[in-house]
PDB file of C-alpha atoms and ligand atoms in Angstrom:
ATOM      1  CA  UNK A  29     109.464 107.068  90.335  1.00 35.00           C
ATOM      2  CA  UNK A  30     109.013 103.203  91.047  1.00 41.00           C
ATOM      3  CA  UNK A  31     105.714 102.484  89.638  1.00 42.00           C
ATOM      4  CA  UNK A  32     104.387 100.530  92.634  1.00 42.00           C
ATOM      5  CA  UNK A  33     105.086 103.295  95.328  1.00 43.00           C
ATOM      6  CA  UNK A  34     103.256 105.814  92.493  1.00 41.00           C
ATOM      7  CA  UNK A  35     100.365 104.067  92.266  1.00 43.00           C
ATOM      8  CA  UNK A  36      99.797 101.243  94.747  1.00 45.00           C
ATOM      9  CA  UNK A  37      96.410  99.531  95.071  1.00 46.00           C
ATOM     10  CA  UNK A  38      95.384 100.412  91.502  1.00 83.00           C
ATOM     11  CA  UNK A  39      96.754  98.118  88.603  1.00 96.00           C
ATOM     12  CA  UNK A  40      94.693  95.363  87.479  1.00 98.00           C
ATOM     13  CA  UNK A  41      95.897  92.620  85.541  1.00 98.00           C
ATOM     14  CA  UNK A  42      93.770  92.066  82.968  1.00 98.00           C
ATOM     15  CA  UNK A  43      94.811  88.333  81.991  1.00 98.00           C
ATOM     16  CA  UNK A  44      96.977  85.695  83.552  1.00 98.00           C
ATOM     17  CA  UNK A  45      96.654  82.109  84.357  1.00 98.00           C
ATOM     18  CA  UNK A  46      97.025  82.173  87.940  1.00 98.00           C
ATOM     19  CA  UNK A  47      95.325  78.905  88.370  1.00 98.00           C
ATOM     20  CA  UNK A  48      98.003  76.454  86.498  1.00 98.00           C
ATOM     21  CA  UNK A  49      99.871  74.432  87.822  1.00 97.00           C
ATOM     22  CA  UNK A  50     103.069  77.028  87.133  1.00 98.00           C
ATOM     23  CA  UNK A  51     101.753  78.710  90.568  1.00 98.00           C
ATOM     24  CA  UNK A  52     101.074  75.034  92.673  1.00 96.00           C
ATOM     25  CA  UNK A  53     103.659  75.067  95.153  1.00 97.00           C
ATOM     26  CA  UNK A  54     103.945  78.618  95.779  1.00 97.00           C
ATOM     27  CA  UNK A  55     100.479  80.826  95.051  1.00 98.00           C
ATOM     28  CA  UNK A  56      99.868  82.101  98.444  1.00 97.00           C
ATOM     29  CA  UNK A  57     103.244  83.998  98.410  1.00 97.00           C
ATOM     30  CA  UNK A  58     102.856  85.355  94.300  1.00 98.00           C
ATOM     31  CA  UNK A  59      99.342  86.375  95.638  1.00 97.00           C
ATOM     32  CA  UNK A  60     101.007  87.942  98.747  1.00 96.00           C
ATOM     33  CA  UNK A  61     103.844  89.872  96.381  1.00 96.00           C
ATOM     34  CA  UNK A  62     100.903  91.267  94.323  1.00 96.00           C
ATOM     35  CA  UNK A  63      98.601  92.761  96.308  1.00 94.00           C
ATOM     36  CA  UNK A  64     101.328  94.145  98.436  1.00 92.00           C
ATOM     37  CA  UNK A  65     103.016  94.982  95.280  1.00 93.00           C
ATOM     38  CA  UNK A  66      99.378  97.346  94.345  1.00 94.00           C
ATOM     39  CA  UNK A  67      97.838  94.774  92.335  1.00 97.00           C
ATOM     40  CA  UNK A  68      94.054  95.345  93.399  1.00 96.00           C
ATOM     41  CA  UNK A  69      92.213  92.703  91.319  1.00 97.00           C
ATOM     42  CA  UNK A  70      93.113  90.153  88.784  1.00 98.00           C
ATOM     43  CA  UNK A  71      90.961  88.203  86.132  1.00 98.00           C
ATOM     44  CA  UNK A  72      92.532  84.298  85.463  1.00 98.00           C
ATOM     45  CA  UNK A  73      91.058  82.704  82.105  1.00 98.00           C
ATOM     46  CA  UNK A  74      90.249  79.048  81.866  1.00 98.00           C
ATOM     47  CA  UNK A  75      91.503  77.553  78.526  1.00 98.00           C
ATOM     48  CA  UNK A  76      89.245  74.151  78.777  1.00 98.00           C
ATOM     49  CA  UNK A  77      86.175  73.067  80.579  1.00 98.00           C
ATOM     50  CA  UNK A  78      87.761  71.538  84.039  1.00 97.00           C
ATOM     51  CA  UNK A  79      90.608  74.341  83.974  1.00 98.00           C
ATOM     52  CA  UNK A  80      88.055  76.738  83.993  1.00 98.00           C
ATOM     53  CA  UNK A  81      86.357  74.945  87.187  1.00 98.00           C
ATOM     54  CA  UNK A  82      90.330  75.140  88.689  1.00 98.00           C
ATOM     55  CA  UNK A  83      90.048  79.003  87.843  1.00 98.00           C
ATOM     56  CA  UNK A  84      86.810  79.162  89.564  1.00 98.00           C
ATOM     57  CA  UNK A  85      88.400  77.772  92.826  1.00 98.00           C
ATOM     58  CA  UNK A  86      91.327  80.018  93.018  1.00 97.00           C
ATOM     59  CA  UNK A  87      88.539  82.339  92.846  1.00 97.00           C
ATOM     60  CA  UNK A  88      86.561  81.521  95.343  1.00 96.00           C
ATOM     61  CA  UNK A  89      89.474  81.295  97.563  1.00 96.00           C
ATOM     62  CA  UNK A  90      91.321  84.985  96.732  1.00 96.00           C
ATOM     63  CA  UNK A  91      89.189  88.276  96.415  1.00 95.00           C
ATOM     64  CA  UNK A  92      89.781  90.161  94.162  1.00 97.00           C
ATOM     65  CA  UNK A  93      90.468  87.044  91.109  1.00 98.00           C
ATOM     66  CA  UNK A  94      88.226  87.374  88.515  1.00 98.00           C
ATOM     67  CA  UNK A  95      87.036  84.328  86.008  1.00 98.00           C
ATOM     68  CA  UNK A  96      86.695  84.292  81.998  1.00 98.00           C
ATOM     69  CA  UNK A  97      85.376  81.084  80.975  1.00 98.00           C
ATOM     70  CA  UNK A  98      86.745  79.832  77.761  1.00 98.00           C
ATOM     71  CA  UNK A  99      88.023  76.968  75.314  1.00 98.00           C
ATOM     72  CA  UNK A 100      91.629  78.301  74.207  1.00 98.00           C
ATOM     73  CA  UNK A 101      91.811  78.224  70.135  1.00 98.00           C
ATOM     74  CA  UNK A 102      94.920  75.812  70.617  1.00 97.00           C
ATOM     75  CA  UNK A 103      92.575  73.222  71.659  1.00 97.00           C
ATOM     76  CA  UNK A 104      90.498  73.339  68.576  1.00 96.00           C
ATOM     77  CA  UNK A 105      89.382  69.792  67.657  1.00 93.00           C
ATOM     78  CA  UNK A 106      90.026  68.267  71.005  1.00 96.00           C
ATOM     79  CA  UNK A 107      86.664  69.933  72.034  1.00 96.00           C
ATOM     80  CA  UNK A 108      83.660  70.689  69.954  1.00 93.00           C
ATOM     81  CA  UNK A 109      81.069  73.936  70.268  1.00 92.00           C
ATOM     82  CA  UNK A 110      78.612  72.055  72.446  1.00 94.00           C
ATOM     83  CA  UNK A 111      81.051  71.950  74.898  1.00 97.00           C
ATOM     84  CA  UNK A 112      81.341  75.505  75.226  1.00 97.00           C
ATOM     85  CA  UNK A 113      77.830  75.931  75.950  1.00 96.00           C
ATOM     86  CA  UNK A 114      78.409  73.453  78.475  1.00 96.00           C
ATOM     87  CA  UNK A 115      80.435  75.923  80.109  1.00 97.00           C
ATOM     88  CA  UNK A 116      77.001  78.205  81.241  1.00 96.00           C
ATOM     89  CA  UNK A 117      76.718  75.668  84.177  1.00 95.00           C
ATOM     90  CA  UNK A 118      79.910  77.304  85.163  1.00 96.00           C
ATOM     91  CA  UNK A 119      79.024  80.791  85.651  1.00 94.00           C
ATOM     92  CA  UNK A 120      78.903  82.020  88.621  1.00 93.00           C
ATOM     93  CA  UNK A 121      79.458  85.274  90.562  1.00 91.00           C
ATOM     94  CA  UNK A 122      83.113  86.109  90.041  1.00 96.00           C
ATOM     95  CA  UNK A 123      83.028  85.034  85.732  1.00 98.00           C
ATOM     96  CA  UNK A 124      83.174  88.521  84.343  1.00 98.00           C
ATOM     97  CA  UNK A 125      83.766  87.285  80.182  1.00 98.00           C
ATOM     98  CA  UNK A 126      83.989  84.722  77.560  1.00 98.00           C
ATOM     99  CA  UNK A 127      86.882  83.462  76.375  1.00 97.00           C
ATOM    100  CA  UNK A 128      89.720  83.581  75.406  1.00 98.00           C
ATOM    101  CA  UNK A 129      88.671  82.242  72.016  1.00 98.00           C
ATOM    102  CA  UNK A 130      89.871  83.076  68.471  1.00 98.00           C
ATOM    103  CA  UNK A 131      92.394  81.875  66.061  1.00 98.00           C
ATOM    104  CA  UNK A 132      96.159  80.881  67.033  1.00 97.00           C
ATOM    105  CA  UNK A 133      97.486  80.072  63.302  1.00 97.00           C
ATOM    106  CA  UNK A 134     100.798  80.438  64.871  1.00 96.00           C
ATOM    107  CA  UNK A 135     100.853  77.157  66.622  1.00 95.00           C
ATOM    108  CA  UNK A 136      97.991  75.384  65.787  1.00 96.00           C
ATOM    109  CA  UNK A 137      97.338  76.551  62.197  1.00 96.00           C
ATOM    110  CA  UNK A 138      95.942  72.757  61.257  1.00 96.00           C
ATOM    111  CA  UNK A 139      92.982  73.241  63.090  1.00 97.00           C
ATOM    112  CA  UNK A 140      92.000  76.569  61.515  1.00 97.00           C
ATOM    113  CA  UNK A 141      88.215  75.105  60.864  1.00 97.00           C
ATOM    114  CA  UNK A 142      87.912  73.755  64.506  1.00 97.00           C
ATOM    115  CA  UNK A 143      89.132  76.959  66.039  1.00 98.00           C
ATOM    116  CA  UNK A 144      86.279  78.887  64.105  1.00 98.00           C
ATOM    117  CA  UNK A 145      83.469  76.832  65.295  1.00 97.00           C
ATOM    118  CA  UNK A 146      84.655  77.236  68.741  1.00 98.00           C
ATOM    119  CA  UNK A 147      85.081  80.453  67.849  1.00 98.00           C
ATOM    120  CA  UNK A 148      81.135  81.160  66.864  1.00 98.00           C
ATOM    121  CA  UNK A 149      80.297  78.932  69.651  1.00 98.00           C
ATOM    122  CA  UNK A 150      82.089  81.430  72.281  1.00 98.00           C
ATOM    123  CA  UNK A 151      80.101  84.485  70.611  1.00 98.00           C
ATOM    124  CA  UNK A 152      76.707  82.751  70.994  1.00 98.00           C
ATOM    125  CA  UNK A 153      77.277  82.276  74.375  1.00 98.00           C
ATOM    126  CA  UNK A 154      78.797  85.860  75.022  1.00 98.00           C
ATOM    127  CA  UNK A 155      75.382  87.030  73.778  1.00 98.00           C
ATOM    128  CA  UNK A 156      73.626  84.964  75.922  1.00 97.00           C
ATOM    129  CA  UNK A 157      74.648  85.565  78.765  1.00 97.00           C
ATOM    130  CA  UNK A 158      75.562  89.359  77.900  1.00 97.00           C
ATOM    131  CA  UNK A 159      79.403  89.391  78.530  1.00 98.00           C
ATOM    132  CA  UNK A 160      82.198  90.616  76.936  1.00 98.00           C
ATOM    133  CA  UNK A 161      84.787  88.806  74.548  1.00 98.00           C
ATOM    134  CA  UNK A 162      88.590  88.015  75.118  1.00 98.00           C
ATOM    135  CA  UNK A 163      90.164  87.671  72.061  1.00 98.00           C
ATOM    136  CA  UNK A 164      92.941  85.688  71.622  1.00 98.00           C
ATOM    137  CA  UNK A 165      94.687  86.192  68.168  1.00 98.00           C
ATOM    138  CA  UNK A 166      97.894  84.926  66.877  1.00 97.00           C
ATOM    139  CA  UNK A 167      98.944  85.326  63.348  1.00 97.00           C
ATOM    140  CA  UNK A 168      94.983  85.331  62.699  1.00 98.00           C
ATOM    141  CA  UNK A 169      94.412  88.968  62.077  1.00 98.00           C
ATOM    142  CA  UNK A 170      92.052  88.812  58.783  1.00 98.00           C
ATOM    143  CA  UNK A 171      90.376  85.738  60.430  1.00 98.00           C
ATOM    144  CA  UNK A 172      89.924  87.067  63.626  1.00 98.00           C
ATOM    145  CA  UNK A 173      87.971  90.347  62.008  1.00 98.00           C
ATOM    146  CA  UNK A 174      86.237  88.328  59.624  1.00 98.00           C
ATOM    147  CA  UNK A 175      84.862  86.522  62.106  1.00 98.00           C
ATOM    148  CA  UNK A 176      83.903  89.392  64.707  1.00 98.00           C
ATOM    149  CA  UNK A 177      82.317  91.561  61.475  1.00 98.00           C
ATOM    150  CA  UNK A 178      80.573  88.578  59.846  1.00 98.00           C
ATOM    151  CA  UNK A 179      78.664  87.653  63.296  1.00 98.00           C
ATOM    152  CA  UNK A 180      78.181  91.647  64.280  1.00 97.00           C
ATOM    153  CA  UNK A 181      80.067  90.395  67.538  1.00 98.00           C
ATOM    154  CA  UNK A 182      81.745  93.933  68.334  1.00 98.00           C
ATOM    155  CA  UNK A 183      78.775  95.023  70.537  1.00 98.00           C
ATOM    156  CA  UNK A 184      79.527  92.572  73.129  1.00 98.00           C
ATOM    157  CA  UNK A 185      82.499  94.358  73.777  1.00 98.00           C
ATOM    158  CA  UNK A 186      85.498  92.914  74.694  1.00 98.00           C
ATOM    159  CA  UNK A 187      89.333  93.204  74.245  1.00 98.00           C
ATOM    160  CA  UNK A 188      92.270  92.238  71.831  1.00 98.00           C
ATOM    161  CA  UNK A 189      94.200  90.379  74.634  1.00 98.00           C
ATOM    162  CA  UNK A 190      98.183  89.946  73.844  1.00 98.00           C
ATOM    163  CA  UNK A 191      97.477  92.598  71.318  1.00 98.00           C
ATOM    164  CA  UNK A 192     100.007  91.437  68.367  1.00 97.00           C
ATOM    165  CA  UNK A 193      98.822  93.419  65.153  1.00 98.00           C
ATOM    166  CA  UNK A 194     100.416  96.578  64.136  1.00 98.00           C
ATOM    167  CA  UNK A 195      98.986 100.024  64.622  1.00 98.00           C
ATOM    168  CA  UNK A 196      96.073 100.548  62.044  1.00 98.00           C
ATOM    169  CA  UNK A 197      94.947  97.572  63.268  1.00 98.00           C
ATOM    170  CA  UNK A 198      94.978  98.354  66.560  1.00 98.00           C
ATOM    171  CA  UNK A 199      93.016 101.635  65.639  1.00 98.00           C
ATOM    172  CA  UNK A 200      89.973  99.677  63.787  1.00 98.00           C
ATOM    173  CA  UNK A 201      89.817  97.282  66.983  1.00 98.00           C
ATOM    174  CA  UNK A 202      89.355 100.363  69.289  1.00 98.00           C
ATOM    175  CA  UNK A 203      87.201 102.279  66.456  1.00 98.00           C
ATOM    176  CA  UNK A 204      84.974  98.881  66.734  1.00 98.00           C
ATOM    177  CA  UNK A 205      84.146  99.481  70.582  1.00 98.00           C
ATOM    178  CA  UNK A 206      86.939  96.617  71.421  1.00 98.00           C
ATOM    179  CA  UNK A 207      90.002  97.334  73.857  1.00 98.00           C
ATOM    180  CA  UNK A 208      93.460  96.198  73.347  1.00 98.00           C
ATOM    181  CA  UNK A 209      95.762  95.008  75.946  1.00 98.00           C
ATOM    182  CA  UNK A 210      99.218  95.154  76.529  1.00 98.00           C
ATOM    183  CA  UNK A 211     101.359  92.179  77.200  1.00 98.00           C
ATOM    184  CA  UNK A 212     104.879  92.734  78.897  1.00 98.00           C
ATOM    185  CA  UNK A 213     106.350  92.041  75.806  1.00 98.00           C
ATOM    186  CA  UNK A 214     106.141  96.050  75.245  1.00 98.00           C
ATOM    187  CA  UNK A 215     109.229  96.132  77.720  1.00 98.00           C
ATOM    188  CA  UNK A 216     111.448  94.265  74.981  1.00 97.00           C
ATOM    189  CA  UNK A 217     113.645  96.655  73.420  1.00 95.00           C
ATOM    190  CA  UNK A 218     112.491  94.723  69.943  1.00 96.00           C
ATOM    191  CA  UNK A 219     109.137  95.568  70.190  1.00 98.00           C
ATOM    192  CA  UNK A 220     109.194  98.315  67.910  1.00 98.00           C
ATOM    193  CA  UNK A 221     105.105  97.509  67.041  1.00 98.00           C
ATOM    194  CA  UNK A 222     103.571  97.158  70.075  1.00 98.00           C
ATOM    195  CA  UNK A 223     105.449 100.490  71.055  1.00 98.00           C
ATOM    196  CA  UNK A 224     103.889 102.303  68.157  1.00 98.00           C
ATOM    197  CA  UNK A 225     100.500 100.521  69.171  1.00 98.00           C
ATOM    198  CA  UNK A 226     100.907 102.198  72.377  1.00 98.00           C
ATOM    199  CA  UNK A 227     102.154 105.271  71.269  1.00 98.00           C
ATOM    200  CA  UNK A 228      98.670 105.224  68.986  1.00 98.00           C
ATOM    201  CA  UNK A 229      95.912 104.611  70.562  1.00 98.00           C
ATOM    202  CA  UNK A 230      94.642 106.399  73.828  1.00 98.00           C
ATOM    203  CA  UNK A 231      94.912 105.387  77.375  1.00 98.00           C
ATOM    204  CA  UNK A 232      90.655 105.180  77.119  1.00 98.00           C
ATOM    205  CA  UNK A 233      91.161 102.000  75.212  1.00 98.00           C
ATOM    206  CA  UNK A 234      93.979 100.053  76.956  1.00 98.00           C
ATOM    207  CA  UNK A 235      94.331  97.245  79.368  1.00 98.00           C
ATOM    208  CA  UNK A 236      97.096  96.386  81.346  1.00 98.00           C
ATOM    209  CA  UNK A 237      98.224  92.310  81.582  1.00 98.00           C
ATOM    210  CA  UNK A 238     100.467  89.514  82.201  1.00 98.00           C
ATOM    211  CA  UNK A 239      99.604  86.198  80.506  1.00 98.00           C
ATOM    212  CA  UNK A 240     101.070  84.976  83.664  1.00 98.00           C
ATOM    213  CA  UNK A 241     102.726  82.162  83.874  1.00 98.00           C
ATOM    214  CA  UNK A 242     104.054  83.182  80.071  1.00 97.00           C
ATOM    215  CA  UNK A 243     105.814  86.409  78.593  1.00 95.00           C
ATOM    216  CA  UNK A 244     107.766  87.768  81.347  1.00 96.00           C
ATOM    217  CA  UNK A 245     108.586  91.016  80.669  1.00 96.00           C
ATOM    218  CA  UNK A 246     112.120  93.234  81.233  1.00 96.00           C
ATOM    219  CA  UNK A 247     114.176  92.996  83.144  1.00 95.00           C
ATOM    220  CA  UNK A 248     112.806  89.580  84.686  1.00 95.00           C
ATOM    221  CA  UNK A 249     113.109  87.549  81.526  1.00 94.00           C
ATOM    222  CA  UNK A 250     113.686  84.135  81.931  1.00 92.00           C
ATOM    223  CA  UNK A 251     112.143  83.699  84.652  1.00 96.00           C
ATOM    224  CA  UNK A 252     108.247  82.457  85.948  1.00 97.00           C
ATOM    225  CA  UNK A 253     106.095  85.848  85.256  1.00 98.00           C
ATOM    226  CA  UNK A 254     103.543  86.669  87.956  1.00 98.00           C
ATOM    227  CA  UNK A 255     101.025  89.267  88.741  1.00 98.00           C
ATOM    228  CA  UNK A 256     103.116  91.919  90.145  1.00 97.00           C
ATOM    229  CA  UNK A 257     105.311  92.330  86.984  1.00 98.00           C
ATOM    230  CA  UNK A 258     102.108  93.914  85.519  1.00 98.00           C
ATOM    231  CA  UNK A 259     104.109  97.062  86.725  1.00 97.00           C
ATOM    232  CA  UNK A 260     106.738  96.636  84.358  1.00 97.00           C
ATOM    233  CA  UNK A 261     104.046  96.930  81.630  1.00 98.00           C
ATOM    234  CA  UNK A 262     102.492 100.092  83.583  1.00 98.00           C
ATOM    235  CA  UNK A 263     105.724 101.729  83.653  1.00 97.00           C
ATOM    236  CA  UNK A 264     106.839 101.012  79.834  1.00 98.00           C
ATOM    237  CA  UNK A 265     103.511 102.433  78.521  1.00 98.00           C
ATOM    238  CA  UNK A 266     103.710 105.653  80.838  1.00 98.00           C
ATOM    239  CA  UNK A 267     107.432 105.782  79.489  1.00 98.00           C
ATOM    240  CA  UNK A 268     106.100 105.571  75.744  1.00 98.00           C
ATOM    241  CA  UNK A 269     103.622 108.361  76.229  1.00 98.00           C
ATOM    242  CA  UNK A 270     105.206 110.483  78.438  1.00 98.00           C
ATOM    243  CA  UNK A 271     102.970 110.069  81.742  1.00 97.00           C
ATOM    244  CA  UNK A 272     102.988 109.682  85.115  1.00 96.00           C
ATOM    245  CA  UNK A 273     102.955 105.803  85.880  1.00 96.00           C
ATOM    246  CA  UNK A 274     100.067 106.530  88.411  1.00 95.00           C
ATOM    247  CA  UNK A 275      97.641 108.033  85.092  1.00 96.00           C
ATOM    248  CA  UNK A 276      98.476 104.496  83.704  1.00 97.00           C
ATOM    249  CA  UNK A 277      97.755 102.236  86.254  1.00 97.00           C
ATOM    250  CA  UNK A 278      94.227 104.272  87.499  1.00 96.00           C
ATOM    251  CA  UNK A 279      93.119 104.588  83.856  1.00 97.00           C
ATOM    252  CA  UNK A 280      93.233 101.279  82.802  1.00 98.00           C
ATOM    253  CA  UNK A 281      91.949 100.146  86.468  1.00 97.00           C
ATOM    254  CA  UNK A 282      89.249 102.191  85.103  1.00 96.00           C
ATOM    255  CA  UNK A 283      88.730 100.978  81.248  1.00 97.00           C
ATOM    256  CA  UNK A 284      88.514  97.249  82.972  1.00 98.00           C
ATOM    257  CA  UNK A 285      85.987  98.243  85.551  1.00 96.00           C
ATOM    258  CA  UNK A 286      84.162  99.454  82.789  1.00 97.00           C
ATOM    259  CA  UNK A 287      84.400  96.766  80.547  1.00 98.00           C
ATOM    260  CA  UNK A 288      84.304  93.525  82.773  1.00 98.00           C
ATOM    261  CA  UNK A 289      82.144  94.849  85.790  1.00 96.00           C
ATOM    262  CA  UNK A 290      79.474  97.540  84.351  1.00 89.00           C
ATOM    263  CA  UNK A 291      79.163  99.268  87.107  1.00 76.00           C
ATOM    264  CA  UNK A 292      79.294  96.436  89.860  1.00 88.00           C
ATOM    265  CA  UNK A 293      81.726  97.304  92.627  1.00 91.00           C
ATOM    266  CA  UNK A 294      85.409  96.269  92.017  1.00 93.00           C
ATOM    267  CA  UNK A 295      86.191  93.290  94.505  1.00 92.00           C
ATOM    268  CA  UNK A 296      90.343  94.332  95.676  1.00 92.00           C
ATOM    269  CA  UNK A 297      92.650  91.914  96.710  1.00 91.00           C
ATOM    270  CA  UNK A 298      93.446  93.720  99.761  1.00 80.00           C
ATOM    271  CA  UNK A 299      89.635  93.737 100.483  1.00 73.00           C
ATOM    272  CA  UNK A 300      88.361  97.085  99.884  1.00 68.00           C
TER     273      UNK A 300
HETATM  274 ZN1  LIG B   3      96.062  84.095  74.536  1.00 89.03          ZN
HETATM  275 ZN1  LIG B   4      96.059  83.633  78.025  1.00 89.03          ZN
END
């Protein structure tokens, strides 16, 4: 069954970048495709102080966008923690989380001490303004927990977004109160992990996402991702555990209501 006839309206991608310049010339058409395509809501996370403000127009313009405000890891020492409190004057009706913050040793693993203060900066302001934590970490795993035990950060909630550690891991994330999220990258035939993370841990605890513009999954690879390939992901994880496409899709339409809206009315993009 083709994933968006099974379960149209109901996906939500969980994380993208719709805002970057990637989508400039041609948004109102990859907006189009994806809430035709049953995308009902997506949430866009800002990876510096004025592209979180660019988030926070896209979102203003399209319901059914959602806003995490955030200073990406990667730009450790280019920005210090003050400026992530600065980002409080941002928030505003559709910012539903903080981040995505964390350590990305893969690329940037010079600026390991600047990514942690940023880091603790993004937690204090999770706290204080009670929302939940996207996690961003890349080859960062006993960092990334040290920091999120040492500061007793797991009751903000939140989610392992791009989830890229193996399967016990994934299982002390979810045991912690966190969700992980699935990147398209489950579609590569490679992915033996991610598969087994999948295969592991319940649909209760999963999100659904795209990292659009980046990590385009099977059998579009190569190209731009967008929103609507969050079906690909859908349809690779109902695959893996042997469900319909449709139980996907609604359950983790359900985990993110649950974690990014608590109990507010989901906004659609179709505007339901
Ligand atoms: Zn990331
Ligand atoms: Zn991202």
């Amino acid at each position: 069954m083709n994933c968006s006839d099974a379960c149209a309206a109901t996906m939500i991608d969980s994380h993208n970048h719709i805002h970057f310049r990637a989508f400039r010339q041609d948004l109102p058409e990859v907006m189009h495709r994806a809430a035709s395509g049953g995308i009902r809501a997506m949430l866009t996370v800002g990876i510096d102080p004025r592209d979180c403000s660019k988030a926070l127009d896209i979102a203003r313009i399209y319901q059914g966008v959602y806003v995490s405000l955030g200073i990406h890891p990667q730009n450790g020492g280019r920005f210090a923690g003050q400026e992530v409190f600065g980002l409080k004057d941002l928030c505003s009706e559709p910012v539903v989380a903080i981040g995505e913050t964390g350590f990305d040793l893969y690329r940037t693993p010079e600026s390991e001490d600047a990514q942690k203060d940023l880091f603790l900066a993004h937690i204090d302001l999770a706290r204080e303004l009670k929302l939940p934590l996207i996690i961003h970490d890349r080859a960062a795993h006993v960092q990334t927990m040290a920091v999120l035990n040492d500061r007793g950060a797991w009751s903000l909630g939140g989610v392992f977004h791009c989830f890229s550690g193996d399967a016990a891991l994934a299982r002390e994330v979810v045991r912690k109160g966190f969700l992980v999220s699935i990147p398209g990258v489950v579609t590569f035939r490679n992915s033996t992990q991610l598969k087994e993370v999948v295969q592991t841990i319940p649909l209760e605890c999963l999100l659904v996402e795209t990292d659009a513009p980046y990590l385009t999954p099977e059998p579009f690879r190569g190209k731009r991702n967008e929103p609507l390939f969050t079906a690909q992901t859908v349809e690779e994880i109902a695959r893996i555990k042997g469900v319909e496409p449709d139980e996907v899709a609604r359950q983790t339409t359900v985990n993110f209501c649950r974690l990014f809206l608590a109990g507010k009315q989901l906004k659609s993009m179709d505007g339901t």
